[in-house]
Amino acid sequence: TQEWLDKRALLGNVCVYCGEARPLERDHQVPISRGGTNDIFNIVPACRTCNRQKHNKTVGEFLTARAS
């Protein structure tokens, strides 16, 4: 829990994808279903909207799809 709180604070307590200060949830940069881990280095804060849109994409895939 402390690692998660520290990570959120380090990243400004905003969603790493849209920058909004909404309620945050844990997002796996590399999804578990794609070989990612639960290590704190693979977890970032994301709002529910971005997290749901990202689904099981990697960060690169999500950002590319979002830019289109």
PDB file of C-alpha atoms in Angstrom:
ATOM      1  CA  THR A   1       0.000   0.000   0.000  1.00  0.00           C
ATOM      2  CA  GLN A   2       2.761   2.467   0.842  1.00  0.00           C
ATOM      3  CA  GLU A   3       4.499   1.786  -2.478  1.00  0.00           C
ATOM      4  CA  TRP A   4       1.245   2.590  -4.282  1.00  0.00           C
ATOM      5  CA  LEU A   5       0.745   5.834  -2.341  1.00  0.00           C
ATOM      6  CA  ASP A   6       4.369   6.821  -2.988  1.00  0.00           C
ATOM      7  CA  LYS A   7       4.017   6.069  -6.706  1.00  0.00           C
ATOM      8  CA  ARG A   8       0.848   8.164  -6.948  1.00  0.00           C
ATOM      9  CA  ALA A   9       2.526  11.071  -5.160  1.00  0.00           C
ATOM     10  CA  LEU A  10       5.614  10.792  -7.367  1.00  0.00           C
ATOM     11  CA  LEU A  11       3.417  11.045 -10.464  1.00  0.00           C
ATOM     12  CA  GLY A  12       1.428  14.002  -9.146  1.00  0.00           C
ATOM     13  CA  ASN A  13      -1.712  12.135  -8.010  1.00  0.00           C
ATOM     14  CA  VAL A  14      -3.161  12.387 -11.513  1.00  0.00           C
ATOM     15  CA  CYS A  15      -3.898   9.889 -14.275  1.00  0.00           C
ATOM     16  CA  VAL A  16      -0.684   9.228 -16.221  1.00  0.00           C
ATOM     17  CA  TYR A  17      -2.660   9.045 -19.469  1.00  0.00           C
ATOM     18  CA  CYS A  18      -4.980  12.076 -19.391  1.00  0.00           C
ATOM     19  CA  GLY A  19      -3.508  14.113 -16.542  1.00  0.00           C
ATOM     20  CA  GLU A  20      -6.850  14.480 -14.784  1.00  0.00           C
ATOM     21  CA  ALA A  21      -7.073  14.527 -10.981  1.00  0.00           C
ATOM     22  CA  ARG A  22      -9.892  11.987 -10.820  1.00  0.00           C
ATOM     23  CA  PRO A  23     -10.172   8.986  -8.509  1.00  0.00           C
ATOM     24  CA  LEU A  24      -7.265   6.726  -9.428  1.00  0.00           C
ATOM     25  CA  GLU A  25      -6.885   2.993  -9.778  1.00  0.00           C
ATOM     26  CA  ARG A  26      -3.912   0.782 -10.489  1.00  0.00           C
ATOM     27  CA  ASP A  27      -3.082   0.105 -14.103  1.00  0.00           C
ATOM     28  CA  HIS A  28      -0.509  -2.401 -15.306  1.00  0.00           C
ATOM     29  CA  GLN A  29       1.661  -0.823 -17.989  1.00  0.00           C
ATOM     30  CA  VAL A  30       2.210  -4.287 -19.418  1.00  0.00           C
ATOM     31  CA  PRO A  31      -1.030  -6.153 -18.666  1.00  0.00           C
ATOM     32  CA  ILE A  32      -0.842  -9.355 -16.626  1.00  0.00           C
ATOM     33  CA  SER A  33      -2.502 -11.119 -19.581  1.00  0.00           C
ATOM     34  CA  ARG A  34       0.444 -10.035 -21.749  1.00  0.00           C
ATOM     35  CA  GLY A  35       3.204 -11.134 -19.374  1.00  0.00           C
ATOM     36  CA  GLY A  36       3.278  -8.147 -17.025  1.00  0.00           C
ATOM     37  CA  THR A  37       3.786  -8.432 -13.300  1.00  0.00           C
ATOM     38  CA  ASN A  38       2.278  -6.962 -10.146  1.00  0.00           C
ATOM     39  CA  ASP A  39       5.591  -5.291  -9.373  1.00  0.00           C
ATOM     40  CA  ILE A  40       5.207  -1.602  -8.481  1.00  0.00           C
ATOM     41  CA  PHE A  41       7.433  -0.701 -11.446  1.00  0.00           C
ATOM     42  CA  ASN A  42       4.721  -2.063 -13.763  1.00  0.00           C
ATOM     43  CA  ILE A  43       1.868  -0.216 -12.031  1.00  0.00           C
ATOM     44  CA  VAL A  44       0.819   3.383 -12.643  1.00  0.00           C
ATOM     45  CA  PRO A  45      -2.143   5.496 -11.528  1.00  0.00           C
ATOM     46  CA  ALA A  46      -4.939   5.797 -14.078  1.00  0.00           C
ATOM     47  CA  CYS A  47      -8.467   7.125 -13.955  1.00  0.00           C
ATOM     48  CA  ARG A  48     -11.227   4.595 -14.503  1.00  0.00           C
ATOM     49  CA  THR A  49     -12.020   5.938 -17.980  1.00  0.00           C
ATOM     50  CA  CYS A  50      -8.456   5.600 -19.268  1.00  0.00           C
ATOM     51  CA  ASN A  51      -7.937   2.276 -17.525  1.00  0.00           C
ATOM     52  CA  ARG A  52     -11.076   0.830 -19.133  1.00  0.00           C
ATOM     53  CA  GLN A  53     -10.133   2.182 -22.560  1.00  0.00           C
ATOM     54  CA  LYS A  54      -6.614   0.782 -22.260  1.00  0.00           C
ATOM     55  CA  HIS A  55      -7.966  -2.655 -21.313  1.00  0.00           C
ATOM     56  CA  ASN A  56      -5.235  -5.189 -22.186  1.00  0.00           C
ATOM     57  CA  LYS A  57      -3.136  -2.988 -24.456  1.00  0.00           C
ATOM     58  CA  THR A  58       0.429  -2.035 -23.625  1.00  0.00           C
ATOM     59  CA  VAL A  59       1.085   1.653 -22.969  1.00  0.00           C
ATOM     60  CA  GLY A  60       2.483   2.080 -26.480  1.00  0.00           C
ATOM     61  CA  GLU A  61      -0.523   0.421 -28.092  1.00  0.00           C
ATOM     62  CA  PHE A  62      -2.932   2.495 -26.022  1.00  0.00           C
ATOM     63  CA  LEU A  63      -1.247   5.800 -26.769  1.00  0.00           C
ATOM     64  CA  THR A  64      -1.003   5.006 -30.484  1.00  0.00           C
ATOM     65  CA  ALA A  65      -4.700   4.047 -30.651  1.00  0.00           C
ATOM     66  CA  ARG A  66      -5.647   7.135 -28.685  1.00  0.00           C
ATOM     67  CA  ALA A  67      -3.725   9.446 -31.034  1.00  0.00           C
ATOM     68  CA  SER A  68      -5.626   8.126 -34.079  1.00  0.00           C
TER      69      SER A  68
END
